Every structure is written in structure tokens, then in C-alpha cells.
Amino acid sequence: MIKKALKTLKRAPVRAVAVLLFAAVISMIICALQASNEAELRNYEEVWQSVPITVTVTDPTGKNDGDLLISPWVLSLFTDDTPVKFYDDSAEKKYSDPVEELSLAAYLKDVQSMMYTPISTINGTNYTSAAGTTMLYGISSLPCDKQLLPENGCEITWYEGYDESIFAGEELLCIVPEGMVERYDNGGEADLYFSGRSNIPFIHRDENGEFLWVDGELVVEFPKVEYNCSLKIVGTYTAGDEKSIYCPYPVIDKVYDELRKNKIIRVLSATLSDNSRLDEFREKASYCFLEPSPNAKKTAWGVSVDYGTLPYITEKNYSYALDIDDNNLFDLSAILEDSIKFNRTVTVFVVILSVISGFLVGFLMVRRRKRDIMLMRMVGESNARVYAGFALEQMICIILGIVIGGAYYKWNPINNLAIFAFAYFIALSLALAIFMSKELIKNIKEDE
Amino acid sequence: MSISLNNVSYSYKGKYQTVRAVDGVSYDFEPGKCYAIIGKSGSGKTTLLSLMAGLDVPTEGEVIIDGKSTKNWNRNRLRRDAVSVIYQNYNLFPLLTVQENIMYPLDLKKMSKKKAAELAIKMRERVELSPAYDKRLPAHLSGGEQQRVAIARTLAQGCKIILADEPTGNLDSTNTANIVKILCSLAHDDGCTVIIVTHDPAVAEQADAVLQMKDGAWI
């Protein structure tokens, strides 16, 4: 039966080639659309994974200008795999068993934080800038303090071999205001010796690490502890108030340890490590963070024991909000989703069109052969065999067309259709030349 | 193989009215004879031939072939084994060569290719066509040659009832005479029942019996 079908196709090559080309073109279009759809989806997934979603701890109104007082447990929440314990501080349950244990570290990467402490002396002498007390800032990256960003007029001059990556490390390095270098002119690469003092309340804990209570009151001490720190200058910056020295965050962390001072973080932000877990992260974060709202009131934090015992926070009467900056992602996603939607609509349209045109071509092909069908039935061919014969002929053309169309698409981009058109015109010219070179009388006889 | 018409009528719904194309026709056709059915255009000759060929069944009465009504025959089998039809426009498969056209019904009978080819050559010789025609397509043959191929195919089919609908309608007088001679020899030499529908008196003259139709009935 296949032999018979091939013979018939060979004897009516124009018809066979027409069906074949039709199938090839349709399959090329469908291939192109499918590839475009897949590329869009890949693009969408890539965007979902690659566009960074930053989360920043803010006050309830969504602001953080570096003056926020962020409790250490928030940093632990961001960086420690050990969950932070939350307590109910209602009168009857105060400091009883934790009501929730939570860690967000698994969802976050590139945690950026900033902390500072006042400086009393530099290189052994009291140092006070015109703007007031000089501060030693520990930052994880430049954006931790907006003052250091070029868009705010700041220009950083790095000494040879150094750049902003120093803030990702923990070496004893720093950058200082340009004016300060002039004042401590010692070749530009000198160490600065800082010292500072703390009279910040220190809350005593017992051997189990629990808060120490005596006669119903917390044991709080106000020690005056001094620290000493030697940092190498590796760059200078302009602009700003000229009273800040910036070092890597771990350096200031150690200074705080030396001072036995409760750490108050000023800036805390991070990047989501897996964007696909955004909803999960948002749900977990909602337990201890508000959603930023411009009209929000600053309310007292009432869940964490640590919080309640930190006087700075109590005075300021803060609670925290978490600004999850997914606008870029959702803007880009919306554009891509629109594009995917459009592609899908076009695909559906093309598929419907191909179904209709396939039906019409099939119908027309059979219509042109209705005489053959009649003859076959007339000599006693069964309907099933008539159907099978015709279906086989058409399927050979269609499958071959699909294979050729698919192969053409794979090996030649769709924009190479110009080659296709060129070949068509060559063939057309050749055919015309052959037929027109024949004697007219021969043409007429052939037509008869 | 005999064929009988038993009060055969056939009506169909036209655009404006029901048309009674064949109206109560009865006749017993004998094997070994050549019959001519003549009549004006629209007299019902071709419809009657179609009913005898089993292309449709009568609305009233019966066409009985080999003692069995066409209503009870398997239509494909009837057309394959009992009745074959020759048409004015030859009805050859345009994409098959002369030899393949003749062999087509043999393929349906599951005859081996070799045997079928041998038989096709015999039948082609019977209608006086040379071997040069074997590989030609119908489009490259004259009308008379095409009709001969159609007859050869009918011969190969081996049916004992041969119906011909205006078989010489498109042919010149020489070809007409040759075709009618072949058809009559099928009746007389092969014992077939040959029924020719024609409006050509020269064809009717060659038949053993002439039946005339008017308004769907014999006159």
C-alpha cells in the first residue's frame, strides 16, 4: 500500500509538493512560535531568579536614614541558622517558654549591615570635627551609608590595590574624609589609632545565658569601657560631614565585643537567595515585621524579650517594618507575562488557523481526487481501503513536510526565508525559460 | 449469471418535486446475449443501469442478480465480482498506467502480481492494443484506446454481467464499430450478459435485443 501511495505521489508531484510545502510552512511557523514561547518562559524564569529582591529593615513608615536602632536579634534573624526565640510579654506569660522560633537566614544572602560608635581620640589626641563627635562606622558595603554613594556627590579615591571590596572582608582597613588625611599627613598610608569609651547599659546574664534578675529587677550596669583600634587608611572620600570613618563591619563588631556593648545596628538589608520562595519568606517575615506604610504609627515592640530590655529601643518606642523591594521584579515580570500571553494568543490563533487550513487543504486534495474515489468504489474497493489509501498518501506528504519544515527551522533561522524566496524565483525563471523555449505548436498540442 | 428486473421503480427528491426516474420496469436478461437500451435523454436509461450496477437500490421492486436481490448483496462484492460497468468517459485511473489500470481489479481479488500481469497482457491483446501501451498513462491515449483499456479492465475483472453506459458516445464511427464488436463478442463468445445504454441507432443495430424507454418505463 505504501508503494502504491508513493507511486501515485510520484505521478502527481505538483500536488504532493504543494501539500508538502504547506506542511513545511505550517510546521516552521509552529516551530518558531514554540521556540519563542520557550525562550520567553526561560527568560521569565531567569528574570525571576536573577532580578535581586532586596529586603531592608525600616521603621513602620518605610524609612531608614541610618538612624534606626535595630536590635541584634534582627541581625541574628537574618544571619544565624539558630532560630531566634520570641516570647509573649503579657503579664501572666512574661518570659515563659518561647511562643515562636524563627530564622530567616535560609532565605537570605548578601546581608548588609551598618553599625557605628563614637571616637574619643585619634592617634592619642582628642579629635572633634566641626560637625561634632567623630564616628567609626562599620559597613558591609558602600550602599549601607547613602552618604558614600556617587549620586549623593561623594567621590572615593582608593589607594593602589584597594577598592570597595574591603568592606566585604574583615581586615583592619578604613577610608577617611579627605580633610582628615591632610590633618594626619603621614604619607597617606599610615595607621590611625582610635580609642573610644562606652557608658552604655550592660545587662548581666546568668550562667545559662538568661537575664539576671535580682529582687524582681534586671541587673543592669553602666560601665565605662575603653577600646583601642588601629586601622590602615586605604582611601579617602569627599563630601559628607567629614566626621565619619568607615571600616568593614566585622571590625566594628569586634569593637562592640570589646566594649561589651549591646549592639545597635543602624542599617540592615539583604538579598533574597531564591526568588521563587518570596511568598514563603513574606509569610514568615510577617510574624515579626510590619509592612511599611507611610501613615503607620511607631508602636512598641512587644514580642521579643531582647527588645524589651534594650533601653535605646524602649526610649524610641520603635517596631520594625520590612521593605521587600520586588517592584523591579514585578514590573519586568508583568512585561514578560504580557509578552508570553501575546505569544500564547498568537500560538492559539496559528494552531486554529493551521487546523482550518489543514482541513481545507485535506478537503480540497480529496475533492480533486473524487473521480479516483468513485472509480475505486466502482470496481469494488471497500471504503476502508479507499480511506486508508488516501490517508496514507496525505500522511506521507504531511509528515515529510513537517520533518523538512522542522529541519529547515532548526538549521536556518526564520529570517533566512530570503534564501527560500531566492530559490523560488530561480525555479520560476527556469520553468518559464523551459516552457517559453518550446515551439508554440508543441505547447498547443501538449495542452490538447 | 442472470439479471432480472422485477417491477423496478426509483424516485428521488429533486429541487422542486419528487422525480420518478424509473417506473415499474420488469425484464429478464439472458446470459450470452447483448442488449441495447435506447431512449431519449432523461428517459431513465442511466438510472436503470445504475440500479443494475448496484450503485443504489430501487425504491420499489427488485433487481435480482444470480437469484439474489441487490438489496441483499454486499455492494462492494457485487461490484467486484458480479457486475462491471463501462462509461462514456472511460473512467480510467488517471495516475495509473494502462497495465496498472487493467490489473487494478485483480489486486482487489488478491491475485499474485505475476499472474495479474500475465492476465492483464492477455486482456490488452484481446482489445487489440500493442505492448507499447502498457506503460502509458490514460492522458496519452486517444478516446478509442481509453475505452479499449476500460473494456480490458472489465474483462480482467471477470464479471459475467457487463453494463455499458454510452460506451461510444465520445468515439468516431470506426472506433464505435470496434468497441461494439468487442462488447458483442463478450456476450457471444464469453457468455456474458451485456447491456448497452445508447442513443446511437448504429450501436443498437448490433445488439441481439433492443429495449426502448420513455418516461422511466418500457415502450
XYZ file of C-alpha atoms in Angstrom:
667
model
C 0.000 0.000 0.000
C 2.909 2.358 0.810
C 4.491 1.503 -2.557
C 1.222 2.322 -4.298
C 0.900 5.612 -2.421
C 4.483 6.597 -3.288
C 3.868 5.742 -6.940
C 0.744 7.918 -7.023
C 2.608 10.794 -5.358
C 5.447 10.463 -7.856
C 2.982 10.697 -10.734
C 1.265 13.793 -9.315
C 4.346 15.597 -7.981
C 2.869 19.109 -8.039
C 0.032 18.071 -5.756
C 2.422 16.209 -3.452
C 4.878 19.102 -3.310
C 2.031 21.560 -2.609
C 0.886 19.539 0.410
C 4.474 19.032 1.498
C 5.261 22.756 1.308
C 2.064 23.613 3.102
C 3.006 21.242 5.928
C 6.583 22.557 5.939
C 5.499 26.202 6.212
C 2.948 25.471 8.915
C 5.464 23.421 10.871
C 8.086 26.164 10.513
C 5.655 28.736 11.883
C 4.625 26.472 14.742
C 8.298 25.639 15.480
C 9.154 29.350 15.540
C 6.259 30.128 17.851
C 7.069 27.220 20.105
C 10.719 28.288 20.314
C 9.662 31.849 21.013
C 7.308 30.644 23.752
C 10.011 28.518 25.324
C 12.516 31.383 25.151
C 10.011 33.718 26.796
C 9.365 31.206 29.551
C 13.087 30.670 30.079
C 13.548 34.421 30.119
C 10.725 34.727 32.635
C 12.281 32.118 34.887
C 15.714 33.741 34.540
C 14.254 37.122 35.447
C 12.558 35.559 38.436
C 15.865 34.127 39.590
C 18.229 36.929 38.588
C 16.445 40.164 39.472
C 17.571 40.854 43.026
C 14.871 41.333 45.621
C 16.311 43.379 48.446
C 14.781 43.391 51.868
C 15.549 46.312 54.147
C 14.663 46.807 57.759
C 12.883 50.155 58.150
C 10.741 51.977 60.652
C 6.987 51.340 60.284
C 6.693 54.205 57.789
C 9.246 52.557 55.490
C 12.161 54.913 56.234
C 15.696 54.169 57.289
C 18.110 57.053 57.070
C 20.763 55.305 59.098
C 19.328 56.430 62.414
C 17.240 53.359 63.071
C 18.121 51.342 66.125
C 17.951 47.746 65.114
C 18.170 45.142 67.824
C 20.785 42.353 67.442
C 18.104 39.704 67.345
C 17.063 41.151 63.967
C 20.582 40.603 62.653
C 20.506 37.084 64.138
C 17.229 36.539 62.333
C 18.993 37.456 59.078
C 22.319 35.664 59.607
C 22.023 32.818 62.127
C 20.662 29.415 61.313
C 19.811 29.045 65.002
C 16.253 30.330 65.337
C 15.527 33.455 67.355
C 13.136 32.809 70.211
C 10.088 35.019 70.577
C 8.255 35.378 73.847
C 4.848 36.546 74.860
C 5.352 39.523 77.182
C 1.827 39.651 78.530
C 1.819 39.919 82.346
C 0.951 36.298 83.069
C 3.226 34.718 80.468
C 6.127 37.110 80.591
C 9.425 35.427 79.684
C 7.887 31.954 79.841
C 8.505 29.411 77.073
C 9.044 30.885 73.640
C 5.882 31.173 71.560
C 7.754 31.099 68.257
C 11.198 30.210 66.972
C 12.194 31.733 63.683
C 15.176 32.123 61.362
C 15.147 33.880 58.000
C 18.801 33.127 57.229
C 17.936 30.313 54.819
C 16.030 32.758 52.609
C 18.678 35.488 52.514
C 22.143 36.182 51.165
C 24.496 39.202 50.981
C 23.406 40.576 54.320
C 24.445 44.239 54.518
C 24.663 45.939 57.854
C 25.986 49.111 59.390
C 26.862 49.950 62.972
C 28.856 52.814 64.496
C 30.423 54.002 67.697
C 31.827 57.353 68.788
C 35.585 58.001 68.686
C 37.224 59.868 71.534
C 40.819 60.119 70.375
C 42.726 59.699 67.174
C 46.434 58.954 67.367
C 46.319 59.719 71.056
C 44.819 63.190 70.840
C 41.260 64.247 71.263
C 39.619 64.676 67.922
C 36.499 66.616 67.243
C 35.364 67.737 63.855
C 33.427 70.873 63.215
C 30.331 68.744 62.747
C 30.574 67.117 66.134
C 31.669 63.777 67.508
C 33.579 61.623 65.076
C 32.086 58.226 64.487
C 33.627 54.914 63.443
C 31.229 53.220 61.010
C 31.320 49.525 60.240
C 29.672 48.763 56.891
C 29.265 45.578 54.795
C 29.190 47.555 51.546
C 29.141 51.141 50.291
C 25.332 51.391 49.893
C 24.973 50.790 53.654
C 25.551 54.521 54.055
C 23.886 56.596 51.380
C 26.392 59.381 52.080
C 29.041 57.290 50.301
C 27.110 56.894 47.039
C 28.234 58.892 43.963
C 24.670 60.098 43.353
C 24.953 61.968 46.651
C 28.093 63.783 45.472
C 30.607 61.509 47.122
C 33.848 60.661 45.372
C 36.096 57.964 46.793
C 39.806 57.850 45.985
C 41.195 54.398 46.613
C 44.866 53.847 47.274
C 46.588 51.462 44.923
C 45.485 47.836 45.332
C 42.326 48.620 47.230
C 38.708 49.038 46.297
C 35.282 48.802 47.864
C 35.643 45.026 48.276
C 37.486 45.761 51.548
C 34.082 46.145 53.199
C 33.228 42.530 52.361
C 36.289 41.390 54.346
C 37.350 41.831 57.910
C 40.799 43.415 57.626
C 41.715 46.408 59.769
C 41.332 48.963 56.964
C 39.408 52.189 56.656
C 38.571 55.133 54.471
C 38.524 58.599 55.940
C 37.396 62.099 54.895
C 39.928 63.862 52.666
C 40.415 66.598 55.285
C 41.358 64.130 57.944
C 44.269 62.779 55.877
C 45.595 66.287 55.446
C 45.405 66.738 59.173
C 47.147 63.447 59.889
C 49.542 63.721 56.947
C 51.850 60.813 57.278
C 52.387 59.646 53.736
C 48.842 58.623 53.048
C 49.234 55.058 54.169
C 49.553 55.448 57.904
C 47.629 53.634 60.560
C 45.241 55.587 62.687
C 44.854 54.676 66.308
C 41.409 55.204 67.646
C 40.072 54.928 71.103
C 36.587 55.243 72.396
C 34.526 54.848 75.522
C 31.224 53.338 76.385
C 28.809 54.107 79.171
C 26.041 52.126 77.593
C 23.970 49.960 79.919
C 25.142 46.374 80.112
C 22.600 43.733 81.106
C 24.039 40.858 83.076
C 23.146 37.289 82.254
C 23.425 34.158 84.387
C 25.497 31.089 83.527
C 22.693 29.769 81.329
C 22.712 32.925 79.283
C 19.372 34.038 80.734
C 18.835 37.595 82.013
C 19.862 38.050 85.578
C 17.058 39.154 87.870
C 17.554 40.241 91.443
C 14.532 41.124 93.578
C 12.363 41.306 90.536
C 14.617 43.712 88.706
C 17.099 43.245 85.885
C 20.737 43.612 86.820
C 21.971 46.472 84.627
C 25.426 48.050 84.851
C 26.699 51.224 83.246
C 30.411 50.531 82.861
C 32.873 52.857 81.268
C 34.868 50.647 78.982
C 37.547 51.858 76.655
C 38.505 50.374 73.321
C 41.560 50.770 71.147
C 41.649 50.180 67.487
C 44.335 50.590 64.827
C 43.220 50.874 61.209
C 45.141 51.386 57.970
C 43.875 54.144 55.695
C 43.279 52.761 52.181
C 41.230 55.571 50.668
C 39.639 58.929 51.123
C 36.260 60.358 50.317
C 34.893 63.785 49.674
C 31.564 65.330 50.643
C 29.564 64.471 53.705
C 30.091 65.900 57.152
C 33.765 64.881 57.417
C 33.242 63.224 60.755
C 32.886 59.598 59.720
C 35.490 56.885 59.323
C 34.371 53.737 57.525
C 35.735 50.274 58.213
C 34.496 46.730 57.459
C 31.516 45.653 59.547
C 33.342 42.804 61.391
C 35.858 45.344 62.714
C 33.210 47.390 64.451
C 31.585 44.188 65.583
C 34.795 43.322 67.444
C 34.971 46.838 68.917
C 31.475 46.323 70.281
C 32.542 42.984 71.729
C 35.480 44.705 73.401
C 33.164 47.321 74.850
C 30.748 44.593 75.961
C 28.216 46.870 74.464
C 24.753 45.821 73.259
C 24.927 46.081 69.526
C 22.605 48.509 67.832
C 22.571 48.092 64.090
C 21.676 51.155 62.063
C 21.233 49.654 58.614
C 20.262 46.092 57.836
C 19.401 44.771 54.430
C 19.836 41.565 52.433
C 19.003 39.936 49.145
C 16.598 37.076 48.752
C 18.605 33.954 47.883
C 15.781 32.266 45.964
C 13.118 34.499 44.469
C 10.749 31.593 43.994
C 10.436 31.444 47.797
C 9.314 35.056 48.011
C 5.793 34.263 49.221
C 7.093 31.817 51.811
C 9.601 34.423 53.030
C 6.960 37.152 53.143
C 4.685 34.966 55.251
C 7.437 34.106 57.741
C 8.695 37.697 57.920
C 5.175 38.955 58.621
C 5.444 37.356 62.071
C 7.953 39.893 63.311
C 7.917 42.750 60.777
C 5.224 45.224 59.798
C 4.565 46.102 56.207
C 5.848 49.643 55.592
C 3.070 52.199 55.397
C 3.530 55.997 55.237
C 0.714 56.528 57.744
C 1.884 53.908 60.212
C 2.482 54.886 63.807
C 5.593 53.865 65.600
C 4.486 51.267 68.083
C 6.225 49.427 70.865
C 7.686 46.070 70.032
C 6.070 43.594 72.379
C 7.233 40.192 71.377
C 10.930 39.845 71.970
C 12.496 39.685 75.374
C 15.708 41.138 73.969
C 13.861 44.048 72.555
C 12.119 44.894 75.782
C 15.405 45.009 77.640
C 17.223 47.274 75.247
C 16.831 50.769 76.603
C 17.564 52.534 73.321
C 14.710 50.849 71.610
C 12.374 51.333 74.517
C 13.053 55.023 74.564
C 12.478 55.370 70.846
C 9.410 53.189 71.081
C 10.090 51.533 67.706
C 8.929 48.471 65.975
C 10.295 47.414 62.607
C 8.910 47.100 59.160
C 10.473 45.111 56.347
C 10.606 46.752 52.949
C 10.634 43.989 50.362
C 11.640 45.698 47.140
C 10.119 43.462 44.485
C 8.942 46.305 42.235
C 11.644 45.693 39.604
C 10.852 42.037 39.538
C 7.121 42.545 39.209
C 7.492 45.298 36.610
C 9.727 43.060 34.500
C 7.536 40.036 35.166
C 4.460 41.973 34.081
C 6.137 42.897 30.766
C 7.244 39.308 30.201
C 3.865 37.925 31.248
C 2.206 40.221 28.696
C 4.644 39.016 26.064
C 4.033 35.365 26.980
C 0.285 35.980 26.933
C 0.558 37.583 23.482
C 2.689 34.700 22.209
C 0.196 32.204 23.556
C -2.669 34.036 21.874
C -0.744 34.057 18.591
C 0.059 30.357 19.029
C -3.602 29.524 19.652
C -4.543 31.617 16.616
C -1.915 29.908 14.429
C -2.933 26.477 15.680
C -6.594 27.236 14.907
C -5.515 28.613 11.515
C -3.402 25.536 10.825
C -6.308 23.275 11.821
C -8.655 25.154 9.489
C -6.147 25.368 6.634
C -5.156 21.711 7.182
C -8.824 20.767 6.989
C -9.320 22.844 3.833
C -6.188 21.527 2.109
C -7.137 17.948 3.007
C -10.663 18.545 1.807
C -9.512 20.156 -1.469
C -6.970 17.413 -2.101
C -9.633 14.735 -1.721
C -12.084 16.789 -3.784
C -9.608 16.900 -6.634
C -9.403 13.122 -6.449
C -13.131 12.448 -6.141
C -13.078 10.737 -9.540
C -10.439 8.312 -8.281
C -12.528 7.629 -5.195
C -15.584 6.978 -7.346
C -13.589 4.641 -9.601
C -12.100 2.737 -6.716
C -15.525 2.198 -5.201
C -16.945 1.301 -8.599
C -14.565 -1.601 -9.074
C -15.439 -2.874 -5.611
C -12.766 -1.370 -3.350
C -14.005 -1.260 0.244
C -14.489 2.137 1.892
C -11.848 1.299 4.489
C -9.215 0.617 1.812
C -10.171 3.753 -0.096
C -9.784 5.761 3.112
C -6.516 4.067 4.057
C -5.008 4.646 0.603
C -5.801 8.353 0.560
C -4.879 8.898 4.202
C -1.518 7.218 3.621
C -0.716 9.405 0.610
C -1.536 12.579 2.533
C 0.241 11.447 5.688
C 3.455 10.779 3.723
C 3.357 14.354 2.375
C 2.403 15.925 5.693
C 4.990 14.036 7.770
C 7.721 14.727 5.203
C 6.674 18.389 5.173
C 6.761 18.590 8.956
C 10.216 16.985 9.039
C 11.530 19.319 6.307
C 9.922 22.375 7.933
C 11.269 21.454 11.364
C 14.734 20.745 9.972
C 14.739 23.990 7.989
C 13.762 25.904 11.092
C 16.441 24.214 13.179
C 19.281 24.724 10.725
C 18.276 28.090 9.332
C 16.841 30.905 11.355
C 13.437 32.025 10.170
C 14.881 35.278 8.847
C 16.738 33.269 6.201
C 13.466 32.919 4.328
C 15.068 35.266 1.802
C 17.073 32.254 0.578
C 13.788 30.413 0.211
C 12.319 33.251 -1.867
C 15.504 33.415 -3.960
C 15.321 29.673 -4.721
C 11.666 30.082 -5.629
C 12.444 32.800 -8.183
C 15.320 30.779 -9.671
C 12.951 27.813 -10.119
C 10.277 30.095 -11.577
C 12.709 31.594 -14.081
C 13.979 28.137 -15.036
C 10.445 26.821 -15.604
C 9.488 29.854 -17.660
C 12.663 29.544 -19.731
C 11.973 25.859 -20.444
C 8.336 26.377 -21.443
C 8.990 29.509 -23.472
C 11.840 27.906 -25.393
C 9.425 25.285 -26.797
C 7.755 25.844 -30.147
C 4.296 27.295 -29.728
C 2.732 24.470 -31.747
C 4.181 21.944 -29.249
C 2.662 23.864 -26.346
C -0.750 23.809 -28.007
C -0.504 20.072 -28.758
C 0.504 19.316 -25.154
C -2.412 21.355 -23.925
C -4.790 19.377 -26.115
C -25.112 -15.165 -14.453
C -28.636 -13.799 -14.999
C -30.070 -10.428 -14.167
C -33.790 -9.696 -13.788
C -35.797 -6.579 -13.161
C -38.879 -7.149 -11.068
C -41.260 -4.172 -11.210
C -38.361 -1.814 -10.535
C -39.125 1.813 -9.673
C -36.808 4.550 -8.485
C -37.735 8.018 -7.220
C -35.610 10.777 -5.871
C -36.327 14.207 -4.451
C -35.497 16.959 -6.889
C -35.229 20.631 -6.016
C -38.931 21.314 -6.540
C -40.570 17.893 -6.811
C -40.093 14.173 -6.438
C -38.818 12.674 -9.693
C -39.830 9.132 -10.641
C -36.889 8.247 -12.898
C -37.755 4.538 -13.316
C -41.366 3.443 -13.165
C -42.317 -0.211 -12.743
C -39.842 -1.846 -15.120
C -39.620 -5.632 -15.401
C -37.377 -7.750 -17.635
C -35.277 -10.908 -17.606
C -31.888 -10.540 -19.304
C -30.416 -13.784 -20.551
C -26.739 -14.676 -20.377
C -24.872 -14.805 -23.704
C -26.901 -12.017 -25.234
C -26.172 -8.387 -25.993
C -28.968 -5.949 -25.203
C -29.352 -2.306 -26.160
C -31.480 0.079 -24.136
C -32.330 3.139 -26.148
C -34.315 6.224 -25.368
C -34.168 9.965 -25.269
C -32.149 11.892 -22.767
C -33.949 11.816 -19.381
C -35.866 8.666 -20.165
C -34.317 6.826 -17.180
C -31.812 4.576 -19.024
C -28.780 5.563 -16.994
C -30.700 5.393 -13.695
C -31.849 1.891 -14.571
C -28.248 0.932 -15.429
C -27.055 2.323 -12.072
C -29.663 0.227 -10.252
C -28.487 -2.855 -12.161
C -24.871 -1.999 -11.286
C -25.808 -1.924 -7.592
C -24.850 1.711 -7.186
C -28.216 2.145 -5.462
C -31.259 0.019 -4.696
C -34.745 0.522 -6.208
C -37.313 2.388 -4.116
C -39.837 -0.245 -5.236
C -39.364 -3.675 -6.790
C -36.103 -5.582 -7.053
C -33.080 -6.072 -9.250
C -32.230 -9.750 -8.989
C -28.715 -10.854 -9.841
C -27.857 -14.517 -9.733
C -31.147 -15.185 -7.912
C -30.471 -12.646 -5.163
C -31.870 -9.132 -4.827
C -29.270 -6.345 -4.992
C -30.648 -5.276 -1.579
C -29.137 -8.457 -0.161
C -25.823 -8.322 -1.987
C -22.751 -6.906 -0.347
C -22.374 -3.859 -2.585
C -18.562 -3.992 -2.814
C -18.690 -7.693 -3.629
C -21.409 -7.137 -6.218
C -19.318 -4.506 -7.986
C -16.131 -6.510 -7.635
C -17.358 -9.965 -8.647
C -20.717 -9.767 -10.457
C -21.310 -6.569 -12.389
C -18.889 -4.268 -14.117
C -19.678 -1.002 -15.809
C -18.133 0.761 -18.802
C -18.752 4.501 -19.024
C -18.778 7.050 -21.802
C -15.855 8.922 -20.243
C -13.862 5.665 -19.816
C -13.265 6.170 -16.077
C -9.664 5.054 -16.000
C -7.398 5.885 -13.064
C -5.503 8.908 -14.406
C -2.366 8.220 -12.364
C -2.105 4.526 -13.226
C -0.569 3.166 -16.436
C -2.611 1.070 -18.876
C -1.275 -2.130 -17.356
C -1.895 -0.962 -13.791
C -5.457 0.068 -14.710
C -6.156 -3.403 -16.088
C -4.522 -5.070 -13.075
C -6.388 -2.963 -10.502
C -9.431 -5.267 -10.055
C -7.099 -8.288 -9.905
C -5.276 -6.721 -6.999
C -8.624 -6.468 -5.222
C -9.129 -10.168 -5.809
C -5.737 -10.748 -4.115
C -4.246 -12.267 -7.253
C -0.443 -12.507 -7.279
C 1.336 -9.731 -9.157
C 2.877 -12.099 -11.666
C -0.416 -13.798 -12.525
C -2.207 -10.455 -12.667
C 0.393 -9.078 -15.088
C 0.025 -12.128 -17.344
C -3.749 -11.806 -17.351
C -3.525 -8.053 -17.994
C -1.384 -8.730 -21.091
C -3.968 -11.247 -22.344
C -6.820 -8.800 -21.868
C -4.883 -5.990 -23.522
C -4.265 -8.258 -26.521
C -7.974 -9.132 -26.551
C -8.893 -5.462 -27.088
C -6.185 -5.265 -29.759
C -3.742 -2.905 -28.037
C 0.004 -3.390 -28.581
C 2.503 -3.864 -25.664
C 3.725 -0.302 -26.263
C 0.627 0.886 -24.394
C 1.461 -0.930 -21.155
C 3.471 1.870 -19.590
C 1.398 4.770 -20.884
C -0.872 6.891 -18.729
C -4.527 7.355 -19.842
C -3.848 11.016 -20.657
C -1.575 9.869 -23.502
C -4.248 7.692 -25.183
C -6.983 8.553 -27.662
C -10.660 8.135 -26.698
C -10.979 4.816 -28.518
C -7.821 3.498 -26.896
C -9.016 4.559 -23.452
C -12.326 2.777 -23.968
C -10.481 -0.370 -25.020
C -8.443 -0.199 -21.805
C -11.712 0.210 -19.842
C -13.083 -2.899 -21.563
C -9.849 -4.795 -20.898
C -10.164 -3.882 -17.231
C -13.764 -5.174 -17.267
C -12.585 -8.387 -18.878
C -9.877 -8.802 -16.265
C -12.431 -8.247 -13.545
C -14.144 -11.389 -14.844
C -17.723 -10.239 -14.158
C -20.417 -12.022 -16.090
C -22.727 -9.037 -16.299
C -21.319 -6.104 -18.266
C -23.161 -2.824 -18.345
C -22.084 -0.060 -20.727
C -23.377 3.482 -20.468
C -22.994 5.247 -23.823
C -19.641 3.492 -24.364
C -19.215 5.007 -27.831
C -20.526 8.465 -27.041
C -17.125 10.124 -27.459
C -15.846 7.960 -30.321
C -15.757 8.235 -34.096
C -17.568 5.681 -36.266
C -14.560 3.380 -36.789
C -13.806 3.196 -33.075
C -17.527 2.809 -32.319
C -17.752 -0.221 -34.591
C -14.676 -1.790 -32.994
C -15.905 -1.254 -29.435
C -19.379 -2.624 -30.153
C -17.801 -5.623 -31.855
C -15.752 -6.324 -28.759
C -18.774 -5.919 -26.456
C -20.910 -8.250 -28.576
C -18.121 -10.833 -28.651
C -18.097 -10.751 -24.821
C -21.735 -11.862 -24.890
C -21.468 -14.352 -27.704
C -18.021 -15.848 -27.052
C -17.695 -15.458 -23.260
C -21.350 -15.952 -22.281
C -21.632 -12.596 -20.536
C -24.839 -10.627 -20.216
C -24.020 -7.349 -21.983
C -26.425 -4.423 -21.634
C -25.572 -1.256 -23.573
C -27.343 2.006 -22.911
C -27.102 4.134 -26.053
C -28.855 6.639 -28.196
C -26.854 5.642 -31.272
C -29.025 3.538 -33.649
C -25.865 2.084 -35.226
C -24.930 0.577 -31.857
C -28.471 -0.661 -31.161
C -28.494 -2.426 -34.539
C -25.642 -4.708 -33.440
C -27.486 -5.862 -30.296
C -29.482 -9.103 -30.028
C -32.422 -7.266 -28.460
C -33.364 -3.613 -28.250
C -35.414 -2.178 -25.381
C -36.787 1.307 -25.646
C -37.506 3.538 -22.660
C -39.678 6.573 -22.245
C -40.514 8.367 -19.012
C -38.897 5.599 -16.965
C -40.821 2.714 -18.498
C -40.523 0.359 -21.473
C -42.474 1.214 -24.577
